[in-house]
Structures are given as C-alpha cells and as structure tokens.
XYZ file of C-alpha atoms in Angstrom:
367
model
C -11.661 15.485 12.869
C -12.740 13.370 9.997
C -13.494 16.130 7.484
C -16.146 16.761 4.925
C -15.862 13.515 2.982
C -17.667 11.217 5.394
C -21.392 10.667 5.121
C -23.140 12.979 7.597
C -24.454 10.177 9.789
C -21.079 8.485 9.819
C -19.320 11.741 10.680
C -21.449 12.212 13.792
C -20.617 8.706 14.958
C -16.932 8.971 14.172
C -16.113 12.394 15.611
C -15.954 11.182 19.234
C -13.615 8.389 18.175
C -11.190 10.698 16.428
C -11.337 13.318 19.145
C -9.789 10.794 21.507
C -6.925 9.943 19.133
C -3.503 11.543 19.150
C -0.977 11.114 16.365
C 1.627 8.535 17.248
C -0.261 7.270 20.298
C 0.106 3.493 20.166
C -0.245 2.898 23.915
C -3.951 3.355 24.453
C -5.466 0.877 26.962
C -7.311 -2.104 25.527
C -11.071 -1.756 25.043
C -13.365 -2.889 27.873
C -14.082 -6.577 28.000
C -17.344 -7.441 26.229
C -20.329 -8.126 28.430
C -22.118 -11.422 28.466
C -24.771 -10.051 26.142
C -24.263 -10.838 22.449
C -22.609 -8.154 20.307
C -24.824 -6.053 18.065
C -25.486 -7.495 14.657
C -23.473 -5.914 11.818
C -25.389 -3.197 10.055
C -26.244 -3.516 6.397
C -23.914 -1.582 4.076
C -25.212 1.890 3.307
C -25.225 2.795 -0.374
C -22.401 5.274 -1.016
C -23.115 8.704 -2.416
C -21.726 9.619 -5.806
C -19.138 12.321 -5.235
C -16.764 14.059 -7.589
C -13.029 14.537 -7.487
C -11.479 17.635 -5.978
C -9.338 17.934 -9.091
C -8.911 16.141 -12.404
C -5.510 16.481 -14.029
C -6.101 15.513 -17.641
C -3.215 15.884 -20.066
C -2.942 14.937 -23.734
C 0.364 13.360 -24.756
C 1.793 12.548 -28.187
C 0.907 8.848 -28.187
C -0.956 7.177 -31.081
C -4.495 5.962 -30.405
C -3.520 2.340 -31.021
C -1.736 2.297 -27.666
C -3.698 1.028 -24.690
C -3.922 2.955 -21.438
C -0.537 3.425 -19.793
C 0.701 1.871 -16.600
C 1.141 4.814 -14.205
C 3.013 4.691 -10.929
C 3.861 7.431 -8.423
C 6.636 7.526 -5.815
C 5.034 10.444 -3.976
C 2.366 13.075 -4.628
C 4.589 14.885 -7.161
C 6.813 12.346 -8.919
C 5.480 9.663 -11.215
C 6.023 7.864 -14.502
C 3.788 6.468 -17.234
C 4.708 3.576 -19.508
C 2.829 3.002 -22.771
C 3.820 -0.516 -23.803
C 0.656 -2.320 -24.928
C -1.186 -1.870 -28.213
C -4.544 -3.104 -29.481
C -5.183 -5.121 -26.318
C -2.042 -7.265 -26.675
C 0.293 -7.811 -23.693
C 3.067 -5.211 -23.153
C 5.953 -5.476 -25.576
C 4.111 -7.541 -28.186
C 4.739 -5.549 -31.372
C 4.572 -2.243 -29.509
C 7.410 0.239 -29.098
C 7.517 1.370 -25.466
C 6.950 5.077 -24.752
C 7.919 6.613 -21.408
C 6.691 9.822 -19.748
C 7.484 11.458 -16.431
C 5.894 14.077 -14.191
C 7.328 16.152 -11.342
C 4.146 18.107 -10.544
C 1.659 15.384 -9.685
C 0.439 14.785 -13.222
C -0.349 18.383 -14.154
C 2.198 18.045 -16.941
C 4.081 15.143 -18.490
C 7.387 15.201 -20.352
C 8.488 12.549 -22.865
C 11.544 10.531 -21.854
C 13.823 8.399 -23.980
C 13.143 4.750 -23.223
C 16.536 2.970 -23.175
C 15.169 -0.286 -24.672
C 11.857 0.486 -26.397
C 11.645 -2.834 -28.275
C 11.526 -5.896 -26.030
C 9.465 -9.036 -25.425
C 8.076 -7.606 -22.191
C 8.131 -4.187 -20.526
C 7.591 -3.252 -16.887
C 7.865 -0.097 -14.800
C 8.810 0.346 -11.131
C 8.876 3.709 -9.364
C 10.522 4.285 -5.986
C 11.564 7.488 -4.211
C 14.437 8.995 -6.159
C 14.494 6.454 -8.980
C 12.614 4.838 -11.837
C 13.415 1.277 -12.944
C 12.463 -0.379 -16.226
C 12.536 -4.092 -16.921
C 12.838 -4.884 -20.631
C 12.945 -8.648 -21.009
C 15.136 -10.381 -22.010
C 17.631 -7.514 -21.938
C 17.574 -6.740 -18.241
C 17.098 -3.736 -15.966
C 17.458 -0.017 -16.682
C 17.714 2.323 -13.683
C 17.589 6.115 -13.608
C 18.252 8.305 -10.578
C 18.115 11.617 -12.460
C 14.467 11.700 -13.473
C 14.812 9.548 -16.576
C 17.574 11.562 -18.246
C 20.081 8.699 -18.137
C 19.759 4.989 -17.393
C 22.222 2.418 -16.069
C 21.896 -1.112 -17.478
C 22.189 -4.245 -15.313
C 21.223 -7.888 -15.709
C 20.360 -10.669 -13.298
C 19.143 -9.716 -9.820
C 16.969 -6.699 -9.100
C 18.759 -3.340 -9.066
C 19.928 -2.123 -5.670
C 17.463 0.783 -5.593
C 14.514 -1.621 -5.758
C 15.850 -3.774 -2.954
C 16.728 -0.733 -0.833
C 13.226 0.714 -1.294
C 11.772 -2.243 0.616
C 13.549 -1.076 3.750
C 16.706 -1.666 5.715
C 15.448 -5.012 7.075
C 13.860 -7.655 4.857
C 13.063 -11.352 4.773
C 15.665 -12.994 2.557
C 13.799 -14.844 -0.169
C 14.165 -18.616 -0.032
C 15.911 -18.601 3.362
C 13.142 -17.502 5.774
C 15.541 -15.347 7.761
C 15.744 -11.596 8.284
C 18.565 -9.733 6.611
C 19.920 -6.196 6.853
C 20.609 -4.270 3.662
C 24.163 -2.872 3.631
C 23.824 -1.021 0.341
C 24.872 -3.943 -1.807
C 23.440 -7.117 -0.303
C 21.212 -8.522 2.429
C 23.229 -9.891 5.354
C 21.430 -12.260 7.759
C 21.063 -10.912 11.286
C 23.056 -12.741 13.933
C 19.917 -13.045 16.091
C 16.755 -14.335 14.414
C 13.180 -14.208 15.802
C 11.479 -17.444 16.802
C 8.545 -16.884 14.418
C 7.109 -19.962 12.689
C 6.390 -19.483 9.002
C 8.166 -16.106 8.833
C 6.498 -13.902 6.197
C 7.408 -10.273 6.700
C 9.354 -7.806 8.803
C 8.505 -4.148 9.368
C 10.634 -1.515 11.023
C 10.661 2.058 12.193
C 13.825 3.349 13.848
C 15.182 0.633 16.150
C 11.823 -1.146 16.328
C 11.570 -4.322 14.257
C 8.476 -6.501 14.036
C 8.586 -9.985 12.508
C 5.426 -11.917 11.656
C 4.486 -15.293 10.242
C 1.817 -17.994 10.056
C 1.839 -21.703 10.707
C -1.238 -23.923 10.381
C -3.438 -20.838 10.098
C -2.220 -19.326 13.384
C -0.423 -15.951 13.548
C 2.907 -15.389 15.310
C 4.973 -12.260 15.914
C 8.096 -11.019 17.678
C 9.545 -7.566 18.277
C 13.033 -6.150 18.680
C 13.748 -2.786 20.304
C 17.477 -2.773 19.578
C 17.750 -3.104 15.826
C 17.493 -6.903 15.721
C 20.204 -7.751 18.262
C 17.611 -9.574 20.380
C 13.972 -10.550 19.984
C 10.948 -10.894 22.245
C 8.081 -13.187 21.296
C 4.734 -11.347 21.417
C 1.636 -13.584 21.494
C -1.010 -12.652 18.947
C -4.569 -13.121 20.322
C -6.632 -15.733 18.558
C -9.338 -14.619 16.142
C -12.153 -16.343 14.301
C -10.995 -18.223 11.239
C -7.545 -18.963 9.888
C -4.916 -16.628 8.505
C -3.032 -17.378 5.295
C -0.477 -14.542 5.207
C 0.455 -12.137 7.996
C 1.835 -8.727 7.016
C 3.482 -6.082 9.190
C 2.334 -2.606 8.156
C 3.421 0.736 9.621
C 1.046 3.693 9.375
C 2.406 7.159 8.499
C 2.230 8.121 12.204
C 4.280 5.087 13.256
C 1.414 2.893 14.473
C 2.261 -0.773 13.872
C -0.401 -3.123 12.503
C -0.650 -6.798 11.690
C -2.870 -7.551 8.702
C -3.844 -11.206 8.522
C -4.956 -12.052 5.012
C -7.377 -14.968 4.867
C -6.407 -18.189 3.145
C -8.772 -17.439 0.266
C -7.173 -13.953 -0.132
C -10.595 -12.310 -0.414
C -12.159 -12.608 3.036
C -12.050 -9.562 5.312
C -8.659 -9.731 7.056
C -7.906 -10.143 10.731
C -6.359 -6.997 12.238
C -4.201 -6.289 15.277
C -2.479 -3.128 16.579
C 0.710 -3.007 18.643
C 0.049 -1.442 22.046
C 3.047 -0.502 24.172
C 6.079 -2.697 23.603
C 4.768 -6.243 23.538
C 0.963 -6.444 23.324
C -1.170 -7.004 20.239
C -4.722 -5.678 20.463
C -7.298 -7.145 18.060
C -8.897 -4.408 15.980
C -12.624 -5.021 15.763
C -14.541 -3.799 12.724
C -18.232 -4.287 13.504
C -20.279 -4.004 10.330
C -17.417 -4.812 7.968
C -18.110 -6.403 4.570
C -17.437 -10.083 4.041
C -14.592 -9.399 1.616
C -11.813 -6.841 1.185
C -9.634 -5.949 -1.757
C -7.091 -3.769 0.041
C -6.354 -2.424 3.524
C -4.147 0.614 4.151
C -3.327 2.173 7.560
C -3.589 5.955 7.196
C -2.762 7.186 10.704
C -4.461 7.980 14.025
C -5.795 4.441 14.349
C -7.622 4.492 10.986
C -7.569 1.784 8.342
C -8.863 2.523 4.846
C -10.509 -0.439 3.096
C -11.770 -1.186 -0.400
C -14.174 -4.076 -0.936
C -16.927 -5.177 -3.328
C -19.240 -3.018 -1.180
C -17.214 0.128 -1.879
C -14.861 2.112 0.351
C -14.784 2.289 4.119
C -12.702 3.081 7.183
C -12.121 1.009 10.318
C -12.133 3.274 13.378
C -12.895 2.759 17.047
C -13.927 -0.865 16.590
C -16.421 -0.260 13.765
C -16.465 -0.181 9.989
C -17.834 3.003 8.395
C -18.722 3.521 4.757
C -17.217 6.724 3.358
C -18.057 8.755 0.282
C -14.596 8.988 -1.249
C -14.710 9.037 -5.079
C -13.296 5.506 -5.298
C -14.770 2.099 -6.017
C -14.303 -1.368 -4.643
C -12.028 -2.110 -7.611
C -9.388 0.355 -6.431
C -6.322 -1.044 -4.689
C -4.967 1.253 -1.978
C -1.323 1.803 -1.117
C 0.346 4.525 0.948
C 3.302 6.269 -0.697
C 6.468 7.425 1.042
C 5.041 10.884 1.790
C 1.732 9.542 3.154
C -0.237 10.059 -0.059
C -2.843 7.386 -0.791
C -2.449 5.932 -4.284
C -5.654 4.254 -5.454
C -5.134 2.153 -8.563
C -8.196 1.115 -10.520
C -8.620 -0.921 -13.699
C -8.624 2.236 -15.810
C -7.315 5.057 -13.624
C -5.069 6.155 -10.791
C -6.223 8.502 -8.047
C -4.054 10.363 -5.523
C -5.379 11.182 -2.064
C -3.256 13.936 -0.525
C -3.585 15.198 3.027
C -3.588 13.480 6.410
C -5.570 10.597 7.905
C -9.112 10.722 6.469
C -8.974 14.380 5.401
C -7.958 14.020 1.761
C -8.074 15.863 -1.540
C -8.813 13.351 -4.277
C -7.040 13.938 -7.592
C -7.709 11.862 -10.671
C -4.793 11.637 -13.109
C -5.576 11.008 -16.789
C -3.235 10.764 -19.790
C -5.082 11.069 -23.087
C -3.570 9.863 -26.362
C -3.539 11.843 -29.587
C-alpha cells in the first residue's frame, strides 16, 4: 500500500491501484480500449501540504565560512562524499583549495579525507558504488576504491570505474552502436539493433533494450539473449514529438521508455514493456504541463518533480503527493533503490520501497 505520505484523498484513490500490483509483474494486460466518449478533463493541481522530514542529519565540519555549500553525492543510502571547492560564489577551483569529506553512515558523520590535488583550475566529484572519482583539471583523474584513503592518478579518458558503473552494455559515444564492457574497453556487439537515432541501451540479466528517435518518432528493439540477436518492438504513437528516448529500469525490473520532449521541459511520453515485445503507453491523466525529473520506483510507479511540486504516476493517473520535496529537486534512483533528491541547496535521501519512504535531509554546516 502507498503509506502515510500520500494526501488522504489521493491515498483512497490509489490503494485499489496498488493492491492489484505485484513486484516484478511486467506482463499485465493492456488497459481497456477507451470508449467513444471524451476522456475526463485533467484535474487542477492540488496544493501540496507542508510536511517535515523524518530525519535531519546535520553535521558541522571544519570548513571555513568563505566556502560555498559543498557538492554532495551518494552511491547508496550509506556511502557518500562531499566536495568543498567553491568560495565566495566563484566557480569551483578558482582560488579555493578543495576539501573532501566522506560518510559511511548516510551522513550522520563525516570524516575529512586528503584530496590528492587540492589546487586545480576546476574540481569535480563522481561517486559510484565502491569508488569515488575526482577530476582536477588540467591534471586528470584521481580514483579511490578504498573509501578515499588512497587515490590512483590517470589522464585522458574516464577511469574504468566510471565507465563500468554505466552498465555492461552501453552506446559507444560517436559511433551510435552498442558495445559490451570487458573491463577495459567497450567492444561493439556483432549484432546491432535496427533502431534509428540510437540513444540509449538498458539491460537487466540477458534482457537488452535499445531505444532511439528519428524525426520526433520513437523506436525500440529488445534482445533476450545478451545482444546476439534483436527484435524490433514498435512503440505506439503518442501526441507530440519526442526529442530523446531513454531506457530506464525500475528497482523491481520493470522496463520503461521515457520520451523527453524536444524542449526538454514538457511532460514526457511514457511507455512500459509488457511481456517480451509490447510497449504499453503509460497514461498520466491530470499531469502537469512540465516535468523536471522522472524516476521509476517500482510496482508500476513513476515519481515526478515539476514546477507544480511532486507527484506519482500510477494506474493511468497523476497524483500529487506530500513528500517534503519541491519542484526544484531532481530525482535519481541509487544502486540500492534509494531515491536521491538533489535540490539547489540540499540533498535528500528517500529510503524504503516504492512510495513508502523515509525522507532524510543531509546538511553539512561550516565552521
């Protein structure tokens, strides 16, 4: 069931939808064909309630006040890093010695780490499961796989851990073909999908899904044998054009296509893979006109942030929810299923499953 964080009226409407869902079930029959009568008009957005966080983890670290807020990134609910690299509103690295901190308990405590190249023209931080990577331009990359105790220095192409974190199968940049990561490089597959305008590939086990766009129309193909052969899967037409088509896998294995609009702000087109070769359009009656981020969170649910606030697509409708987030938060799902919500001035972790989440705000205060 949806849990205590939905508005009461929304919860009543949504409970029957969720009761019919089972985790991992991607073979539900398509919805009944619409009748000849016109669909109901979208409802006006309901004003969200102001709700608090379940927990605020606020820690003071030994960083001078002249430093701006840090860039914080988590790999999972426990492991994260914070990079202080901007001072007095200037871009990172401009007259500011970089300071690095790490946490292994979800931000309850932070330990100082020795930054391998604290003085550089630009500083960036990347966190992936089992590793933290720093880019200190123009000196190159610094990778740690032991929690920031030691760093290995490389130059040129991205470190292997960053490439590997994107998955075993990836679109090779500049070649528009799918490659398989062998631990050191991406090798093109012998069989390639017939997908115009190839953008992305997603995979889970032996299932591969390739997607692309040409002239505003979406295309997709699937492979059930690790990319040795491909089957074209028609994507039903939707209103409006698509600019970018992304393959996204939910934590329960459900496969989605997210069609970003050409203007990158319009509410996206959505499809769900049903069975082995059928894409079912995901309706979202009552959705806002725009969306900032869309994140599949399991059991047929899609979390959405937009200028109207936060909502969830479920059972063909869009529901406003009273999560303690704003439309400025950008949602991603971490490796362990945790929702990471990044805002202009904060980062929030949503732990739990599907829509039942504990919301934890992480704050690093400077001395």
